[in-house]
mmCIF file of C-alpha atoms and ligand atoms in Angstrom:
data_model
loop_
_atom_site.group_PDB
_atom_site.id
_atom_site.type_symbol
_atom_site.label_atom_id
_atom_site.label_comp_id
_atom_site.label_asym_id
_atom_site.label_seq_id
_atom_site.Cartn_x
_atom_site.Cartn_y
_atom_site.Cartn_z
ATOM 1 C CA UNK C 1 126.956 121.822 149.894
ATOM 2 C CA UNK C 2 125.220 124.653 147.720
ATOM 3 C CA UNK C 3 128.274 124.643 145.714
ATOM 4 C CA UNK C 4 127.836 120.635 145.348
ATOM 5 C CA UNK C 5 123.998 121.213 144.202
ATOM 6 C CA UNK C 6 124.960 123.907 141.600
ATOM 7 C CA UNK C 7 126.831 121.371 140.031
ATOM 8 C CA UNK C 8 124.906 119.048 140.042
ATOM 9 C CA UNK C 9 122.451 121.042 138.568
ATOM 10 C CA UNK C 10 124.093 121.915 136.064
ATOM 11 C CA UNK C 11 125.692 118.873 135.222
ATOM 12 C CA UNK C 12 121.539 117.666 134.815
ATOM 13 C CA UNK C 13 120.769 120.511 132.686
ATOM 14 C CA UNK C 14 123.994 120.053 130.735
ATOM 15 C CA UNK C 15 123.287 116.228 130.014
ATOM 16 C CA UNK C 16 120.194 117.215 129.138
ATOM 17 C CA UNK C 17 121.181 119.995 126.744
ATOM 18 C CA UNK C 18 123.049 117.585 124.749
ATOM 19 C CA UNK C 19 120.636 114.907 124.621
ATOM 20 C CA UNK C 20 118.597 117.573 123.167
ATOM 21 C CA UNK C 21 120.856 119.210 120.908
ATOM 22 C CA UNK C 22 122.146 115.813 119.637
ATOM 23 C CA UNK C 23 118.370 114.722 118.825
ATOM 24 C CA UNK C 24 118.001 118.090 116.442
ATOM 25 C CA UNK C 25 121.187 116.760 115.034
ATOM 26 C CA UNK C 26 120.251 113.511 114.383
ATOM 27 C CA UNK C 27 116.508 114.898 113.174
ATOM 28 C CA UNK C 28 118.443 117.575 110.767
ATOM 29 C CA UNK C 29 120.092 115.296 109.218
ATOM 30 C CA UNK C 30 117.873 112.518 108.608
ATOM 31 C CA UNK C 31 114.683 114.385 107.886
ATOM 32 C CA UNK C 32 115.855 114.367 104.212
ATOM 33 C CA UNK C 33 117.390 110.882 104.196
ATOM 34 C CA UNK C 34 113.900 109.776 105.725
ATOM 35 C CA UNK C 35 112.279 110.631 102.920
ATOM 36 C CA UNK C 36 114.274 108.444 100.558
ATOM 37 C CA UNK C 37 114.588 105.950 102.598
ATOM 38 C CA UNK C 38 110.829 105.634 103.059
ATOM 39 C CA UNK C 39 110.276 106.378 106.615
ATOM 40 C CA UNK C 40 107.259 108.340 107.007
ATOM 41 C CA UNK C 41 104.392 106.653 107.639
ATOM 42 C CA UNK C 42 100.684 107.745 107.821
ATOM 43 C CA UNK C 43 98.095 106.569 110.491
ATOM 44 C CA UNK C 44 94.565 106.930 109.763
ATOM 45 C CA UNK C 45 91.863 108.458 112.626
ATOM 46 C CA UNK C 46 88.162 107.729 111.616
ATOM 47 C CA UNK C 47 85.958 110.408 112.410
ATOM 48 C CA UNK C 48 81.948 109.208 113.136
ATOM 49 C CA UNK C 49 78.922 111.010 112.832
ATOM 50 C CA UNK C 50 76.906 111.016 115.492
ATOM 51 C CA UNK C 51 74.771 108.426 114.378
ATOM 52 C CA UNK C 52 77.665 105.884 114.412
ATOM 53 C CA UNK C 53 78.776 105.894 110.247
ATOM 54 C CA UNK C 54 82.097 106.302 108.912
ATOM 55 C CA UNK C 55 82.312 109.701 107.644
ATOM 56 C CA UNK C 56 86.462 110.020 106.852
ATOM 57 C CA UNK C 57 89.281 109.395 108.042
ATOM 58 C CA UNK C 58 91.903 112.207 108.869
ATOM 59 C CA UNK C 59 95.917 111.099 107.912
ATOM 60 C CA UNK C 60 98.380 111.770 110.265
ATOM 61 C CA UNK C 61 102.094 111.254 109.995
ATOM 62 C CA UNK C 62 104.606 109.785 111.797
ATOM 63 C CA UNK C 63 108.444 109.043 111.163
ATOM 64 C CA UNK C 64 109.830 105.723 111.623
ATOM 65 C CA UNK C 65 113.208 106.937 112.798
ATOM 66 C CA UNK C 66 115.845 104.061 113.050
ATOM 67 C CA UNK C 67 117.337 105.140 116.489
ATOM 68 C CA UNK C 68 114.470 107.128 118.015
ATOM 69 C CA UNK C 69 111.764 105.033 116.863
ATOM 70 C CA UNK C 70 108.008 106.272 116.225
ATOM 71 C CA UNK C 71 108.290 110.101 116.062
ATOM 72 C CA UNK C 72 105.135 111.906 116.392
ATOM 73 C CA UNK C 73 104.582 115.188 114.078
ATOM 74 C CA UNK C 74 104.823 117.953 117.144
ATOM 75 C CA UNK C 75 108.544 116.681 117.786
ATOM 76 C CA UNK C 76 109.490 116.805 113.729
ATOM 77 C CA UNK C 77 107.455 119.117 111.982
ATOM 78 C CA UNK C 78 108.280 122.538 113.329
ATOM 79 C CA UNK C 79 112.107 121.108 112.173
ATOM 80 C CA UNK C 80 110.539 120.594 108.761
ATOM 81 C CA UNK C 81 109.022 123.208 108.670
ATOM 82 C CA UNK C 82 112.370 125.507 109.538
ATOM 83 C CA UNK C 83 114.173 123.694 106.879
ATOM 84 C CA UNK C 84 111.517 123.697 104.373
ATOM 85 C CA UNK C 85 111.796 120.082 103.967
ATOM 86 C CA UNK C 86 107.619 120.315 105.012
ATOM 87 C CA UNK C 87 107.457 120.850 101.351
ATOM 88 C CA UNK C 88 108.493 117.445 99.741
ATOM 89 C CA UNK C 89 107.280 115.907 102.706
ATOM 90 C CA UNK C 90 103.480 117.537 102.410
ATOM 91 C CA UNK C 91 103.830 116.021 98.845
ATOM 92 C CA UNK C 92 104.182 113.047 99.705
ATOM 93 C CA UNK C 93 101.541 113.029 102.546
ATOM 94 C CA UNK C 94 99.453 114.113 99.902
ATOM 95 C CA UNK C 95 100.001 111.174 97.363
ATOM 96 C CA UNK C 96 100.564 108.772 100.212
ATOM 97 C CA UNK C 97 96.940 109.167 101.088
ATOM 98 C CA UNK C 98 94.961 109.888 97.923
ATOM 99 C CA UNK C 99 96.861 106.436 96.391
ATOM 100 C CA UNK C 100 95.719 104.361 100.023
ATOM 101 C CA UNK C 101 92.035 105.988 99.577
ATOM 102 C CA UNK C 102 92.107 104.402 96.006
ATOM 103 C CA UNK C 103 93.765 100.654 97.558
ATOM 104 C CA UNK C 104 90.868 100.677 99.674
ATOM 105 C CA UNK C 105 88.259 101.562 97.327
ATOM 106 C CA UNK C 106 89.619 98.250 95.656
ATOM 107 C CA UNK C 107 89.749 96.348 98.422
ATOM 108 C CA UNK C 108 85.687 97.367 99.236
ATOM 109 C CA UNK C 109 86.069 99.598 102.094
ATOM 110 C CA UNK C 110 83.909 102.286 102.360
ATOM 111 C CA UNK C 111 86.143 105.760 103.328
ATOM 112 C CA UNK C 112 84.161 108.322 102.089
ATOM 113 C CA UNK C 113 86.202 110.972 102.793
ATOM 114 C CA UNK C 114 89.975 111.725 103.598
ATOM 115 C CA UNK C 115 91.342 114.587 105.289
ATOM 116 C CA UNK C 116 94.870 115.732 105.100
ATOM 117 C CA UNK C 117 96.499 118.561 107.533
ATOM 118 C CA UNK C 118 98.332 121.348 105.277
ATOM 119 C CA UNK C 119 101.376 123.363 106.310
ATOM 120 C CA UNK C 120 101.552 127.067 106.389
ATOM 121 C CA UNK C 121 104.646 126.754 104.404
ATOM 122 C CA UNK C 122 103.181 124.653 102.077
ATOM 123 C CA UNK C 123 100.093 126.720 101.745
ATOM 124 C CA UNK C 124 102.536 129.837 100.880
ATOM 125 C CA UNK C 125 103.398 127.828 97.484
ATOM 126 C CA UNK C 126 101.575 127.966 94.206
ATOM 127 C CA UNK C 127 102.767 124.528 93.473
ATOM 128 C CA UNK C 128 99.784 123.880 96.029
ATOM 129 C CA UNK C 129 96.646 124.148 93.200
ATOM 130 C CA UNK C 130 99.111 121.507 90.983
ATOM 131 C CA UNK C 131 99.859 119.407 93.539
ATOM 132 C CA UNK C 132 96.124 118.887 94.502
ATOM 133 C CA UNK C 133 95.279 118.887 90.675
ATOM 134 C CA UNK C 134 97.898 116.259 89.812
ATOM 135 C CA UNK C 135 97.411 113.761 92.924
ATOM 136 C CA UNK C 136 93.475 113.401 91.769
ATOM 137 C CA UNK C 137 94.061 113.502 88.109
ATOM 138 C CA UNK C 138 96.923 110.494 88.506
ATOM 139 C CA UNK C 139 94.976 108.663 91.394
ATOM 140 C CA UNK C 140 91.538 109.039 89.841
ATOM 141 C CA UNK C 141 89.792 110.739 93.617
ATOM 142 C CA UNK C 142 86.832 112.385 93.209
ATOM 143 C CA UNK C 143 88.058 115.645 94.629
ATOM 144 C CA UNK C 144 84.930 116.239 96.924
ATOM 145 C CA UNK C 145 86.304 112.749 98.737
ATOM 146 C CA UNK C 146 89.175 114.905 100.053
ATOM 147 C CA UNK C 147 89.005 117.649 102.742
ATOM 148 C CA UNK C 148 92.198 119.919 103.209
ATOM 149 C CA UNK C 149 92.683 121.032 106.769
ATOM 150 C CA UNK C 150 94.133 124.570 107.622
ATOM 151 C CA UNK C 151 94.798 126.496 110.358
ATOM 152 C CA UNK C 152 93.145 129.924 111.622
ATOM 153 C CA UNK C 153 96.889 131.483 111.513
ATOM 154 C CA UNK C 154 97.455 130.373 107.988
ATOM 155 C CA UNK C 155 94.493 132.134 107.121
ATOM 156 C CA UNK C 156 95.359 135.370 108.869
ATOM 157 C CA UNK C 157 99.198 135.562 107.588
ATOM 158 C CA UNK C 158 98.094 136.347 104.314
ATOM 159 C CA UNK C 159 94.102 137.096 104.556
ATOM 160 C CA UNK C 160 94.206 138.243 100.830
ATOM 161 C CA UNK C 161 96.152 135.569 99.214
ATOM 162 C CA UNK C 162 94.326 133.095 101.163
ATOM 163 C CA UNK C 163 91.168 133.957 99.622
ATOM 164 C CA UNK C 164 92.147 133.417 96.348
ATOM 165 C CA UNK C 165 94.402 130.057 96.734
ATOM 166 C CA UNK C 166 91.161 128.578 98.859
ATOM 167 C CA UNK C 167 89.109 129.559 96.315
ATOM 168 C CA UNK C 168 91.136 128.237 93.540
ATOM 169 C CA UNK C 169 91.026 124.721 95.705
ATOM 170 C CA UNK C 170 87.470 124.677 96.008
ATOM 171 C CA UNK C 171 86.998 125.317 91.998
ATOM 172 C CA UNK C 172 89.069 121.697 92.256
ATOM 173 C CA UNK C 173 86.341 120.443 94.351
ATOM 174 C CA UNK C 174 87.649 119.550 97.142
ATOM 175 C CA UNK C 175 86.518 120.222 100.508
ATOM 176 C CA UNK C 176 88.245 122.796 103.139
ATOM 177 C CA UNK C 177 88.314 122.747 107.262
ATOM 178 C CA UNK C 178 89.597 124.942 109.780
ATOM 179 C CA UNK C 179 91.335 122.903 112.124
ATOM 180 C CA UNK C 180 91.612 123.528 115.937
ATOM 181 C CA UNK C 181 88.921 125.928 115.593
ATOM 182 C CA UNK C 182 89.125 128.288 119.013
ATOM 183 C CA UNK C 183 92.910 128.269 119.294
ATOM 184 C CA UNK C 184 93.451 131.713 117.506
ATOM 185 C CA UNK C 185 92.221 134.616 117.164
ATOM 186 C CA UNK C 186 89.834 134.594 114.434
ATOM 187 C CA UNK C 187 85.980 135.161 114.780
ATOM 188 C CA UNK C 188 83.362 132.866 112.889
ATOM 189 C CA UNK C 189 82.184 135.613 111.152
ATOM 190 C CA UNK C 190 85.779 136.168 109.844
ATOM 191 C CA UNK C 191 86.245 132.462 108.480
ATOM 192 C CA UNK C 192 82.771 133.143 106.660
ATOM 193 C CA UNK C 193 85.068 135.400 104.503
ATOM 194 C CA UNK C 194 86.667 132.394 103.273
ATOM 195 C CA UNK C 195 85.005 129.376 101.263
ATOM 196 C CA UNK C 196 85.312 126.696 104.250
ATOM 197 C CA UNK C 197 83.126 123.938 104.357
ATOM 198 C CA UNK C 198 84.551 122.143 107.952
ATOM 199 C CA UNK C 199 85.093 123.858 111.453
ATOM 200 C CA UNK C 200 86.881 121.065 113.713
ATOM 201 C CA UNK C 201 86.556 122.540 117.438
ATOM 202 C CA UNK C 202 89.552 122.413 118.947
ATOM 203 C CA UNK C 203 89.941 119.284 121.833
ATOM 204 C CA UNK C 204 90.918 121.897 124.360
ATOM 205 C CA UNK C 205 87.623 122.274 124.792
ATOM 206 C CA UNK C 206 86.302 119.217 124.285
ATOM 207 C CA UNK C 207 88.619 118.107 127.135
ATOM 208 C CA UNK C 208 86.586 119.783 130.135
ATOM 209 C CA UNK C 209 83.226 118.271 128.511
ATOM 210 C CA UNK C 210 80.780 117.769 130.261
ATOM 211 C CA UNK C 211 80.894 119.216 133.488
ATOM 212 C CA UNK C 212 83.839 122.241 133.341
ATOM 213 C CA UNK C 213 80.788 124.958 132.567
ATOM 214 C CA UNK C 214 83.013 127.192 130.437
ATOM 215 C CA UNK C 215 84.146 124.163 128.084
ATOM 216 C CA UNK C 216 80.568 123.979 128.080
ATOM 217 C CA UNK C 217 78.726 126.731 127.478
ATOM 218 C CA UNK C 218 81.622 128.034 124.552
ATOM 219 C CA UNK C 219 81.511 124.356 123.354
ATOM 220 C CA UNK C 220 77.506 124.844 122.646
ATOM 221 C CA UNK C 221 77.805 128.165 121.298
ATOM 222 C CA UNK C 222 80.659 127.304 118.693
ATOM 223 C CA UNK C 223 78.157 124.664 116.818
ATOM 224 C CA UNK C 224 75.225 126.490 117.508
ATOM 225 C CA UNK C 225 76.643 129.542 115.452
ATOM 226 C CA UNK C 226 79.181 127.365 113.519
ATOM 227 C CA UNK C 227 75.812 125.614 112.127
ATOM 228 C CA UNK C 228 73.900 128.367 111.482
ATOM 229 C CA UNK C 229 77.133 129.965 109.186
ATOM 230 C CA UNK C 230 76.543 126.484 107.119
ATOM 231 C CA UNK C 231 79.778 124.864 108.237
ATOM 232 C CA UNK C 232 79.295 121.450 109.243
ATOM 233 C CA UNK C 233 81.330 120.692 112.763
ATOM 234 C CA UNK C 234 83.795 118.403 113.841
ATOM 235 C CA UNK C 235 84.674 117.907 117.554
ATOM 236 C CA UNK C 236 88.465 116.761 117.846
ATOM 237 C CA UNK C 237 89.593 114.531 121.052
ATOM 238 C CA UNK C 238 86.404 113.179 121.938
ATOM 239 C CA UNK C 239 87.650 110.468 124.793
ATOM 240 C CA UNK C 240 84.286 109.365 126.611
ATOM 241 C CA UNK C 241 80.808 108.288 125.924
ATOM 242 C CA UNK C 242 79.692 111.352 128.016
ATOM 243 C CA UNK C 243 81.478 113.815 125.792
ATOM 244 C CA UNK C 244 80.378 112.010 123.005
ATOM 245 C CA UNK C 245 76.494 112.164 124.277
ATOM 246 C CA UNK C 246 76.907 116.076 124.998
ATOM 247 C CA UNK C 247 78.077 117.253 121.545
ATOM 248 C CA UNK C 248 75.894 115.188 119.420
ATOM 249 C CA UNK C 249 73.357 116.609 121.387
ATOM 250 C CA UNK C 250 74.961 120.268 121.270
ATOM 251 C CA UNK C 251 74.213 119.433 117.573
ATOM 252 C CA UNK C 252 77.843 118.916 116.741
ATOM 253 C CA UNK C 253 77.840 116.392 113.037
ATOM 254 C CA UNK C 254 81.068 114.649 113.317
ATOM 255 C CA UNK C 255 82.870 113.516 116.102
ATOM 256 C CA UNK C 256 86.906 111.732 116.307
ATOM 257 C CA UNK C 257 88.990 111.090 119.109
ATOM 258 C CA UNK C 258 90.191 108.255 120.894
ATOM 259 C CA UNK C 259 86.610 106.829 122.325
ATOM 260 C CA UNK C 260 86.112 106.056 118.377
ATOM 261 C CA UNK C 261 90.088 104.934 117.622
ATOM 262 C CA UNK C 262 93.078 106.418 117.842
ATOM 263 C CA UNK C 263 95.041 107.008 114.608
ATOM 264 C CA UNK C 264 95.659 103.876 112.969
ATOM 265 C CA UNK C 265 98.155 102.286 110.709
ATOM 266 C CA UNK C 266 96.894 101.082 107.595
ATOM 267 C CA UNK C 267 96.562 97.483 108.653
ATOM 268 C CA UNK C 268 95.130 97.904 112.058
ATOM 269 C CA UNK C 269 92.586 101.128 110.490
ATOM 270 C CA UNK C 270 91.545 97.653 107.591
ATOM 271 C CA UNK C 271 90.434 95.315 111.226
ATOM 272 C CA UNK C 272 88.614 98.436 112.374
ATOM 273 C CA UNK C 273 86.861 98.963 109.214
ATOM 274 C CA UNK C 274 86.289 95.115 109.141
ATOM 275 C CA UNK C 275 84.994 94.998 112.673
ATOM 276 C CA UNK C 276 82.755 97.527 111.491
ATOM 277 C CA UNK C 277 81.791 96.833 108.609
ATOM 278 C CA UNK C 278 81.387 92.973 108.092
ATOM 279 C CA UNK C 279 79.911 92.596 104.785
ATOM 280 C CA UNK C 280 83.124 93.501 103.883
ATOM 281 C CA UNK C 281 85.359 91.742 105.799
ATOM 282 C CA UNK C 282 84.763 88.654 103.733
ATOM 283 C CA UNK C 283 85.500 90.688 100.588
ATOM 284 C CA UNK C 284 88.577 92.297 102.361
ATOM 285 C CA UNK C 285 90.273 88.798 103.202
HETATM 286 P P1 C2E D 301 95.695 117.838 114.453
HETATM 287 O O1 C2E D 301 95.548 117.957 112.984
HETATM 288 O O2 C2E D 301 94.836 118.714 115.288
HETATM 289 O O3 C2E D 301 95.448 116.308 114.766
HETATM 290 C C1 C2E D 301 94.840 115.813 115.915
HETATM 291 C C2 C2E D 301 95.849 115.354 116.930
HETATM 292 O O4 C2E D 301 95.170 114.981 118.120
HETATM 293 C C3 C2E D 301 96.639 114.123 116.500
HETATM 294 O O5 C2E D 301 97.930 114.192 117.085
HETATM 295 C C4 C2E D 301 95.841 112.990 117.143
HETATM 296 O O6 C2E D 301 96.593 111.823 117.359
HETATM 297 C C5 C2E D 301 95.441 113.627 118.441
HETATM 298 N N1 C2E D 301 94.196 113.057 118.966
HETATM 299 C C6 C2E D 301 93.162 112.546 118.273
HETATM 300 N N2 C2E D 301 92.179 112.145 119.101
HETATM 301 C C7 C2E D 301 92.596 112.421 120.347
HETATM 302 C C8 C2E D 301 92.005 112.234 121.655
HETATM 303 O O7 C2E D 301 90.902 111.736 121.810
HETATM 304 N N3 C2E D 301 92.745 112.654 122.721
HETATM 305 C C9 C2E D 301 93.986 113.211 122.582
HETATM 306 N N4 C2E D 301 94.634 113.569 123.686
HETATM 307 N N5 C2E D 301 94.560 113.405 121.364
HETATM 308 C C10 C2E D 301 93.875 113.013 120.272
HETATM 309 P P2 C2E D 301 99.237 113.902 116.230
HETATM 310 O O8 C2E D 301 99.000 112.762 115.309
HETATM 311 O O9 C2E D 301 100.375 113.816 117.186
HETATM 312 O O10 C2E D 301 99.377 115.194 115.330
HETATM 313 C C11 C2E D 301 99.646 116.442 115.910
HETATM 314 C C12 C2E D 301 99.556 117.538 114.891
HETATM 315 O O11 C2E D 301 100.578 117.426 113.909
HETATM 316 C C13 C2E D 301 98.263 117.541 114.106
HETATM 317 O O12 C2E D 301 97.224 118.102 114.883
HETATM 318 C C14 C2E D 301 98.646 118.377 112.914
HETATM 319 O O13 C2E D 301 98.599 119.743 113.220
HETATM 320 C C15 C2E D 301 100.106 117.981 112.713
HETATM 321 N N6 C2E D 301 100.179 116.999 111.632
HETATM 322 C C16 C2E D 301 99.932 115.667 111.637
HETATM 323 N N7 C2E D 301 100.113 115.132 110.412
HETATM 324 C C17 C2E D 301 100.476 116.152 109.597
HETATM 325 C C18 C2E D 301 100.815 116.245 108.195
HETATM 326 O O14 C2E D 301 100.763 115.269 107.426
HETATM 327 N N8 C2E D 301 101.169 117.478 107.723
HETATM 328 C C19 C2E D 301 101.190 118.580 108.530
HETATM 329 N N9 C2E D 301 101.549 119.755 107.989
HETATM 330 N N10 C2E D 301 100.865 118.532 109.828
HETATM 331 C C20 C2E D 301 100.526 117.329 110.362
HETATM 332 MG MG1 MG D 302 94.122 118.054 111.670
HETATM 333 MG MG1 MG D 303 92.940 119.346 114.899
HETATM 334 MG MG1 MG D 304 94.496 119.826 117.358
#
């Protein structure tokens, strides 16, 4: 009987070493293809300050794989990044979104701002500043409409290069956030060293809000010192009206998650914005 379980077992984990091995295959391979064949796709998030307007939208990618279907970034990205395929694909995420800020300009919806996640590897590259410069020189973005989100670690890889690249950025205008603020190790007095102009707390502990008494209590002090250091805040994953009620009242400015929307594609993000906004939906039709 034991003998009959081991093999079973390991028949399981065997099946389910190849299902896994054959979707890194199949990812490997078509990562590149995807982006010729146009498969990447951006959904939009808003983000709302507290009292209720449209302050951005963040873009978020997603693969349209033929056989897997909707991929999310955690299951494709690392890949990318291990391949350096991130970098063409960041360049594209880039464009992508600056062009769709400029459709819907056009078409009369108000997005003030758009926010777009970097890449360690693609912050590593020079091409970077050009990229940035080109995409609002061709698309004709005012460069304080876009907000370029990093991450802690990318900061304290290279803490001397990253001073000068972020600084280079902000001579573009553009605005800079720390993303998942709380996840690493890096004090708030540390990111003052840096030119940042967004701290997005990290939804891990916006998830325990209101009652867990840690999420709490660290929650509060994050904005209240994040705030007095001059960055404005952003709470990520805000799901309820309750955690919702507790940060705007922690003093926390900007607030996204899925009690607002979830990330949108373009057409469904347009009906939000209409919804919202209907002295434009007329215009939008
Ligand atoms: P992130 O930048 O921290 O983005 C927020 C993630 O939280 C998104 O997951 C979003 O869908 C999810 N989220 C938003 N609100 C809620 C909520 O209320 N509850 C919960 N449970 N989740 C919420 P997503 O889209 O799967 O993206 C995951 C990560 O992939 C992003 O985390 C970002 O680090 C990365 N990513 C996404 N797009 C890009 C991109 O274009 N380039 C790069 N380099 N990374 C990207
Ligand atoms: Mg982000
Ligand atoms: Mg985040
Ligand atoms: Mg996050």
């Amino acid at each position: 009987r034991a003998k009959e379980a081991g093999k079973n077992t390991y028949q399981f984990f065997d099946a389910q070493m190849n299902a896994q091995t054959f979707e890194r295959l199949l990812m490997e391979s078509g990562l590149r293809q995807g982006l010729e064949r146009q498969e990447f796709e951006l959904h939009y998030q808003p983000q709302v300050s507290c009292d209720g307007r449209l302050e951005g939208v963040e873009a978020l990618l997603r693969w349209r794989h033929p056989q897997l279907g909707l991929v999310p970034p955690g299951r494709f990205i690392p890949l990318a990044e291990e391949t350096g395929l991130i970098k063409p694909i960041g360049a594209w995420v880039l464009r992508e979104a600056c062009h769709q800020m400029v459709a819907w300009d056009k078409l009369g919806f108000s997005v003030p701002r758009l926010a777009v996640n970097l890449s360690a590897r693609q912050f590593e590259q020079h091409t970077l500043l050009h990229e940035v410069n080109d995409v609002l020189a061709v698309t004709g973005l005012a460069a304080s409409r876009l907000e370029l989100e990093i991450t802690e670690s990318m900061l304290m890889q290279n803490p001397q290069e990253a001073v000068s690249l972020l600084g280079e950025l902000k001579a573009l205008g553009v605005k800079l956030s720390v993303d998942d603020f709380g996840t690493g190790y890096s004090s708030l007095s540390t990111l003052k060293r840096y030119p940042l102009d967004y701290l997005k707390v990290d939804r891990s502990f916006v998830e325990g809000l209101p009652d867990d008494e840690d999420s709490a209590a660290i929650t509060e002090a994050i904005i209240a010192m994040a705030r007095k250091l001059k960055f404005t805040v952003i709470a990520e994953g805000v799901e309820t009206a309750a955690q919702s009620a507790f940060l705007a009242n922690a003093g926390c400015a900007i607030l996204q998650g899925y009690y607002y929307s979830r990330p949108l594609p373009v057409a469904e993000l347009q009906r939000w914005l209409a919804a919202r906004q209907p002295a434009l939906a007329e215009m939008a039709r």
